[in-house]
Amino acid sequence: MQAARHELKTQAVRPMTRGIIPGGLRRYTGHNIRCRPFSSIQSHSKKGWSQTRGSVAIGAVSVSCAVGLLLFAPVAHAEAPSEPIDSSKPKLFRLDEVRKHGCDAGEKWITKGDKVYNITDWIPGHPGGEIILRATGGSVDQYWNIFTIHKKQEVYDILESYCIGQVDPRDLVDGKVPVEQIDDPFKNDPARDRQLVVHSSRPFNAETPADALNSFITPDGLFYVRHHMWVPEVDEALHKLVIELADGEEKEYSIRELKEKFQEVTVTATLQCSGNRRKHMTDEAHSTDGLQWNAGAISNADWTGVRLRDILKDAGVRVEDLPANNIKHVQFTGAEAYGASIPIEKAMDQFGDVLLVYAMNSKPLALDHGYPLRLVAPGNVAARSVKWITRVCLAEEESTSQWQRRDYKCFGPNVSAKAADWDSAPAIQETPVQSAITSIRDISLQSDENHKFLELHGFEEDAVVVEGYSYAGGGRRIIRVDVSADNGETWHQANLLPDQSKGAKKWAWTRWSWVLPKQQAGSCFVVKAVDEAYNTQAGEYEANYNFRGNLTSSWHRVEYGTAPPKAN
């Protein structure tokens, strides 16, 4: 009876289901993607899982069924089966049949454990958007291991309501789907430099080692890596960028067309993860959620590409009409389904230097950094610089992805994760003033090379060299770096090192150095920076504590004297 009821439901719902997912089924091919969210996703993404389930399953499905039965009643045959149905036995499906119900099929199936689920009606209201399409036609288990938010009883209950049967025991080994039958989403991940400080391998996340933080331009292989998912399979020759205007009109560009049609621009810009130095907040205040980055989730590079502004103008956006009432944000979608957005003012600012990038440090982008095409929004948190970009969408609302609406926000020190009202906090865009110590070196007169260095700096005794970076979002210049050798009791000004950064504003970090007599070095060095708007860093972590550990920017302290200096 359950199987018969399911067949009746899917026959009735199918026409409407196709109508509400225009182009969405090809998200993972990089073509015909609709980034404007369904109304159901826009409303339900702000609610809890249980509310989403109720609204989609009862609302959307009930309406779909009603319309389907009204319009397609003739196809719902009412003949009685020739043999009685044993409802106590689940229907069995071979894995070959499950594979036929992938992202391009009319009905989308997944397996979890040894059960089979038809999630066609769940997709429009799935809080994570269409990422779930990546698992259709196969097992969802490996994806739920990545997105652990699913591992809750309420989510299991929602999924269970879509169960249509079990995997045929002939396809199971020890009661499980064989490993070789499960798609590995990380199969395209490239090899990485072993010097990177790895925090997770699947997805891969690693920070730049301390030594590499001491150069103005970060070497490509040592540039920090922040992945939320897997590295997608991409082909530059086939890769397309789709621009969707506010009225739904689309224009498509190949990488070759971007290079040939638009002026090439190089901008020097620092990218910084919102969680950079999160571990410091954990150590100095309270526990935080997320990867425990030290001071290396930040790097600097020369980015070469074309201006997003030029492409939008070519696609039909009239700069003189902005800001229009219905265009307030520019949404971006990557080939692996990551999504984010920036305000239209940033995207169209002639001094904003927002680029669609195809080269990094005069070489083609590496896979880990967005090959063949990525966005770079300098001055903004790196979470907005979408990699492997496939779609740009002009919209009234910001991106509905969880990385825009939830993950990258800050709350007061008194707000817990359970009490957070995500809709009340704006998404992080520009970042505050930041600085860190990356190196502490003892310089002795006993070395001839060191003797020349000390003479150059006017020293006739052993010294200590302290170095680091400073940075401010929004293109604001660093005008001063204050350093202390006695845990903030007294202060001195560091030397700001010159550089050859490119761009309309100061998008790159500023390196700094301070040399002092060794006898003046206490047990703890401290640094803080000041930008051109005279914004500076807080002294303590408690006042700026937030449970996500985002935008940690309090004074950076590094102990000295009790052990070999460690800055990262």
mmCIF file of C-alpha atoms in Angstrom, residues 363-559:
data_model
loop_
_atom_site.group_PDB
_atom_site.id
_atom_site.type_symbol
_atom_site.label_atom_id
_atom_site.label_comp_id
_atom_site.label_asym_id
_atom_site.label_seq_id
_atom_site.Cartn_x
_atom_site.Cartn_y
_atom_site.Cartn_z
ATOM 1 C CA LYS A 363 50.718 31.880 -13.232
ATOM 2 C CA PRO A 364 47.396 30.147 -13.965
ATOM 3 C CA LEU A 365 45.293 29.640 -10.872
ATOM 4 C CA ALA A 366 45.968 26.440 -8.979
ATOM 5 C CA LEU A 367 43.048 24.066 -8.457
ATOM 6 C CA ASP A 368 42.977 24.809 -4.727
ATOM 7 C CA HIS A 369 42.625 28.506 -5.449
ATOM 8 C CA GLY A 370 39.794 28.418 -7.964
ATOM 9 C CA TYR A 371 41.118 27.275 -11.357
ATOM 10 C CA PRO A 372 40.005 28.150 -13.961
ATOM 11 C CA LEU A 373 38.076 31.199 -12.662
ATOM 12 C CA ARG A 374 37.390 32.733 -9.294
ATOM 13 C CA LEU A 375 36.133 35.950 -7.796
ATOM 14 C CA VAL A 376 38.407 38.203 -5.743
ATOM 15 C CA ALA A 377 36.640 40.915 -3.747
ATOM 16 C CA PRO A 378 39.603 42.741 -2.170
ATOM 17 C CA GLY A 379 39.050 44.307 1.223
ATOM 18 C CA ASN A 380 36.238 41.893 2.038
ATOM 19 C CA VAL A 381 36.426 38.693 4.052
ATOM 20 C CA ALA A 382 37.718 35.864 1.858
ATOM 21 C CA ALA A 383 34.432 33.954 2.212
ATOM 22 C CA ARG A 384 32.977 36.314 -0.422
ATOM 23 C CA SER A 385 35.704 35.531 -2.996
ATOM 24 C CA VAL A 386 34.010 32.488 -4.526
ATOM 25 C CA LYS A 387 36.240 29.903 -6.226
ATOM 26 C CA TRP A 388 35.449 27.940 -9.413
ATOM 27 C CA ILE A 389 32.791 30.533 -10.146
ATOM 28 C CA THR A 390 30.083 29.565 -12.644
ATOM 29 C CA ARG A 391 27.296 32.082 -12.068
ATOM 30 C CA VAL A 392 26.851 35.748 -11.196
ATOM 31 C CA CYS A 393 23.321 36.844 -10.356
ATOM 32 C CA LEU A 394 21.981 40.341 -9.735
ATOM 33 C CA ALA A 395 19.307 40.192 -7.059
ATOM 34 C CA GLU A 396 17.318 42.110 -4.488
ATOM 35 C CA GLU A 397 18.390 39.744 -1.704
ATOM 36 C CA GLU A 398 21.797 38.520 -0.659
ATOM 37 C CA SER A 399 22.754 34.903 -1.295
ATOM 38 C CA THR A 400 20.570 32.414 0.559
ATOM 39 C CA SER A 401 23.485 30.032 1.132
ATOM 40 C CA GLN A 402 24.331 29.054 4.702
ATOM 41 C CA TRP A 403 27.754 30.700 4.242
ATOM 42 C CA GLN A 404 26.032 34.038 3.687
ATOM 43 C CA ARG A 405 23.053 33.720 6.025
ATOM 44 C CA ARG A 406 24.630 31.840 8.946
ATOM 45 C CA ASP A 407 28.292 30.887 9.202
ATOM 46 C CA TYR A 408 30.059 34.208 8.720
ATOM 47 C CA LYS A 409 28.424 36.473 11.266
ATOM 48 C CA CYS A 410 29.293 37.752 14.747
ATOM 49 C CA PHE A 411 27.242 38.065 17.937
ATOM 50 C CA GLY A 412 27.763 39.617 21.350
ATOM 51 C CA PRO A 413 29.891 37.942 24.038
ATOM 52 C CA ASN A 414 26.733 36.953 25.938
ATOM 53 C CA VAL A 415 25.029 35.185 22.972
ATOM 54 C CA SER A 416 25.318 31.414 22.721
ATOM 55 C CA ALA A 417 25.022 29.331 19.561
ATOM 56 C CA LYS A 418 21.587 28.084 20.630
ATOM 57 C CA ALA A 419 20.296 31.590 21.340
ATOM 58 C CA ALA A 420 21.691 33.252 18.198
ATOM 59 C CA ASP A 421 19.164 34.962 15.934
ATOM 60 C CA TRP A 422 21.006 34.588 12.642
ATOM 61 C CA ASP A 423 18.681 36.902 10.750
ATOM 62 C CA SER A 424 19.404 39.765 13.143
ATOM 63 C CA ALA A 425 23.137 39.956 12.307
ATOM 64 C CA PRO A 426 24.539 41.218 9.001
ATOM 65 C CA ALA A 427 26.902 39.024 7.007
ATOM 66 C CA ILE A 428 30.583 39.904 7.372
ATOM 67 C CA GLN A 429 31.908 41.925 4.436
ATOM 68 C CA GLU A 430 34.830 44.280 5.176
ATOM 69 C CA THR A 431 37.195 43.155 7.921
ATOM 70 C CA PRO A 432 38.595 45.059 10.924
ATOM 71 C CA VAL A 433 42.199 46.009 11.631
ATOM 72 C CA GLN A 434 44.493 43.016 12.082
ATOM 73 C CA SER A 435 48.134 42.405 12.945
ATOM 74 C CA ALA A 436 50.259 39.499 14.056
ATOM 75 C CA ILE A 437 53.826 38.592 14.941
ATOM 76 C CA THR A 438 55.214 36.058 12.480
ATOM 77 C CA SER A 439 58.898 35.905 13.457
ATOM 78 C CA ILE A 440 61.186 36.613 16.434
ATOM 79 C CA ARG A 441 64.911 36.235 15.760
ATOM 80 C CA ASP A 442 67.911 36.653 18.017
ATOM 81 C CA ILE A 443 70.837 38.497 16.367
ATOM 82 C CA SER A 444 74.297 37.917 17.844
ATOM 83 C CA LEU A 445 77.468 39.990 17.309
ATOM 84 C CA GLN A 446 79.470 36.775 16.969
ATOM 85 C CA SER A 447 78.444 36.381 13.329
ATOM 86 C CA ASP A 448 80.049 38.614 10.675
ATOM 87 C CA GLU A 449 76.761 38.788 8.774
ATOM 88 C CA ASN A 450 74.903 39.757 11.925
ATOM 89 C CA HIS A 451 77.565 42.314 12.809
ATOM 90 C CA LYS A 452 76.866 44.185 9.564
ATOM 91 C CA PHE A 453 73.132 44.022 10.217
ATOM 92 C CA LEU A 454 73.569 45.443 13.726
ATOM 93 C CA GLU A 455 75.851 48.214 12.509
ATOM 94 C CA LEU A 456 73.247 49.161 9.908
ATOM 95 C CA HIS A 457 70.665 49.537 12.688
ATOM 96 C CA GLY A 458 73.044 51.355 15.044
ATOM 97 C CA PHE A 459 73.524 48.517 17.542
ATOM 98 C CA GLU A 460 76.748 47.442 19.218
ATOM 99 C CA GLU A 461 75.205 44.604 21.194
ATOM 100 C CA ASP A 462 73.027 41.524 20.650
ATOM 101 C CA ALA A 463 69.549 42.342 19.410
ATOM 102 C CA VAL A 464 66.150 40.850 18.677
ATOM 103 C CA VAL A 465 64.284 41.270 15.388
ATOM 104 C CA VAL A 466 60.492 41.041 15.539
ATOM 105 C CA GLU A 467 58.514 40.899 12.273
ATOM 106 C CA GLY A 468 54.911 40.481 11.239
ATOM 107 C CA TYR A 469 51.996 41.607 9.127
ATOM 108 C CA SER A 470 49.271 44.218 9.529
ATOM 109 C CA TYR A 471 46.111 44.606 7.479
ATOM 110 C CA ALA A 472 42.813 46.494 7.359
ATOM 111 C CA GLY A 473 39.736 45.690 5.302
ATOM 112 C CA GLY A 474 37.994 48.048 2.909
ATOM 113 C CA GLY A 475 41.242 49.148 1.284
ATOM 114 C CA ARG A 476 42.271 51.247 4.293
ATOM 115 C CA ARG A 477 46.014 51.812 4.679
ATOM 116 C CA ILE A 478 47.909 50.863 7.820
ATOM 117 C CA ILE A 479 49.474 54.061 9.160
ATOM 118 C CA ARG A 480 51.097 52.743 12.339
ATOM 119 C CA VAL A 481 52.109 49.530 14.052
ATOM 120 C CA ASP A 482 52.729 49.663 17.799
ATOM 121 C CA VAL A 483 54.905 46.991 19.404
ATOM 122 C CA SER A 484 55.768 46.199 22.995
ATOM 123 C CA ALA A 485 58.501 44.046 24.514
ATOM 124 C CA ASP A 486 56.951 43.965 27.989
ATOM 125 C CA ASN A 487 53.390 42.698 27.440
ATOM 126 C CA GLY A 488 51.966 46.138 26.675
ATOM 127 C CA GLU A 489 53.483 48.158 29.513
ATOM 128 C CA THR A 490 55.480 50.385 27.137
ATOM 129 C CA TRP A 491 55.154 50.867 23.372
ATOM 130 C CA HIS A 492 57.315 51.638 20.362
ATOM 131 C CA GLN A 493 56.579 52.092 16.664
ATOM 132 C CA ALA A 494 57.644 49.431 14.199
ATOM 133 C CA ASN A 495 59.131 50.164 10.808
ATOM 134 C CA LEU A 496 56.539 49.790 8.014
ATOM 135 C CA LEU A 497 58.231 48.022 5.100
ATOM 136 C CA PRO A 498 57.755 49.406 1.569
ATOM 137 C CA ASP A 499 56.132 47.217 -1.070
ATOM 138 C CA GLN A 500 54.992 47.242 -4.704
ATOM 139 C CA SER A 501 51.283 46.603 -4.270
ATOM 140 C CA LYS A 502 48.919 47.276 -7.170
ATOM 141 C CA GLY A 503 45.328 48.463 -7.085
ATOM 142 C CA ALA A 504 43.088 51.485 -6.653
ATOM 143 C CA LYS A 505 43.383 51.162 -2.866
ATOM 144 C CA LYS A 506 45.632 49.469 -0.334
ATOM 145 C CA TRP A 507 44.232 45.945 -0.619
ATOM 146 C CA ALA A 508 47.467 44.228 0.465
ATOM 147 C CA TRP A 509 48.844 43.699 3.922
ATOM 148 C CA THR A 510 51.692 45.857 5.247
ATOM 149 C CA ARG A 511 54.768 44.066 6.502
ATOM 150 C CA TRP A 512 56.541 45.541 9.534
ATOM 151 C CA SER A 513 59.796 45.047 11.448
ATOM 152 C CA TRP A 514 61.210 46.123 14.816
ATOM 153 C CA VAL A 515 64.796 45.739 16.075
ATOM 154 C CA LEU A 516 65.605 46.233 19.773
ATOM 155 C CA PRO A 517 68.514 45.465 22.136
ATOM 156 C CA LYS A 518 68.151 41.975 23.514
ATOM 157 C CA GLN A 519 68.517 43.216 27.086
ATOM 158 C CA GLN A 520 65.260 45.189 26.636
ATOM 159 C CA ALA A 521 63.266 42.145 25.567
ATOM 160 C CA GLY A 522 60.864 40.965 28.234
ATOM 161 C CA SER A 523 58.901 37.735 28.433
ATOM 162 C CA CYS A 524 56.125 38.677 25.996
ATOM 163 C CA PHE A 525 55.989 40.654 22.763
ATOM 164 C CA VAL A 526 52.713 42.366 21.761
ATOM 165 C CA VAL A 527 51.565 44.042 18.536
ATOM 166 C CA LYS A 528 48.623 46.214 17.489
ATOM 167 C CA ALA A 529 47.974 48.206 14.325
ATOM 168 C CA VAL A 530 46.163 51.417 13.372
ATOM 169 C CA ASP A 531 44.577 52.120 9.973
ATOM 170 C CA GLU A 532 44.048 55.420 8.160
ATOM 171 C CA ALA A 533 40.621 55.874 9.774
ATOM 172 C CA TYR A 534 42.360 55.471 13.169
ATOM 173 C CA ASN A 535 40.648 52.172 13.810
ATOM 174 C CA THR A 536 42.750 49.971 16.061
ATOM 175 C CA GLN A 537 42.664 46.603 17.829
ATOM 176 C CA ALA A 538 41.154 45.750 21.196
ATOM 177 C CA GLY A 539 43.542 44.769 23.958
ATOM 178 C CA GLU A 540 41.638 41.832 25.420
ATOM 179 C CA TYR A 541 39.587 39.014 23.880
ATOM 180 C CA GLU A 542 36.658 38.901 26.294
ATOM 181 C CA ALA A 543 35.034 42.095 25.023
ATOM 182 C CA ASN A 544 35.061 40.903 21.392
ATOM 183 C CA TYR A 545 34.300 37.248 22.117
ATOM 184 C CA ASN A 546 31.759 35.546 19.852
ATOM 185 C CA PHE A 547 30.954 31.842 19.854
ATOM 186 C CA ARG A 548 31.992 31.446 16.215
ATOM 187 C CA GLY A 549 35.404 32.994 16.875
ATOM 188 C CA ASN A 550 35.060 35.175 13.790
ATOM 189 C CA LEU A 551 37.152 38.320 13.222
ATOM 190 C CA THR A 552 39.549 37.670 16.078
ATOM 191 C CA SER A 553 41.696 40.797 16.067
ATOM 192 C CA SER A 554 42.765 41.555 19.641
ATOM 193 C CA TRP A 555 46.418 42.277 20.428
ATOM 194 C CA HIS A 556 48.641 39.416 19.347
ATOM 195 C CA ARG A 557 50.940 38.231 22.127
ATOM 196 C CA VAL A 558 53.918 35.908 21.708
ATOM 197 C CA GLU A 559 55.954 34.660 24.632
#
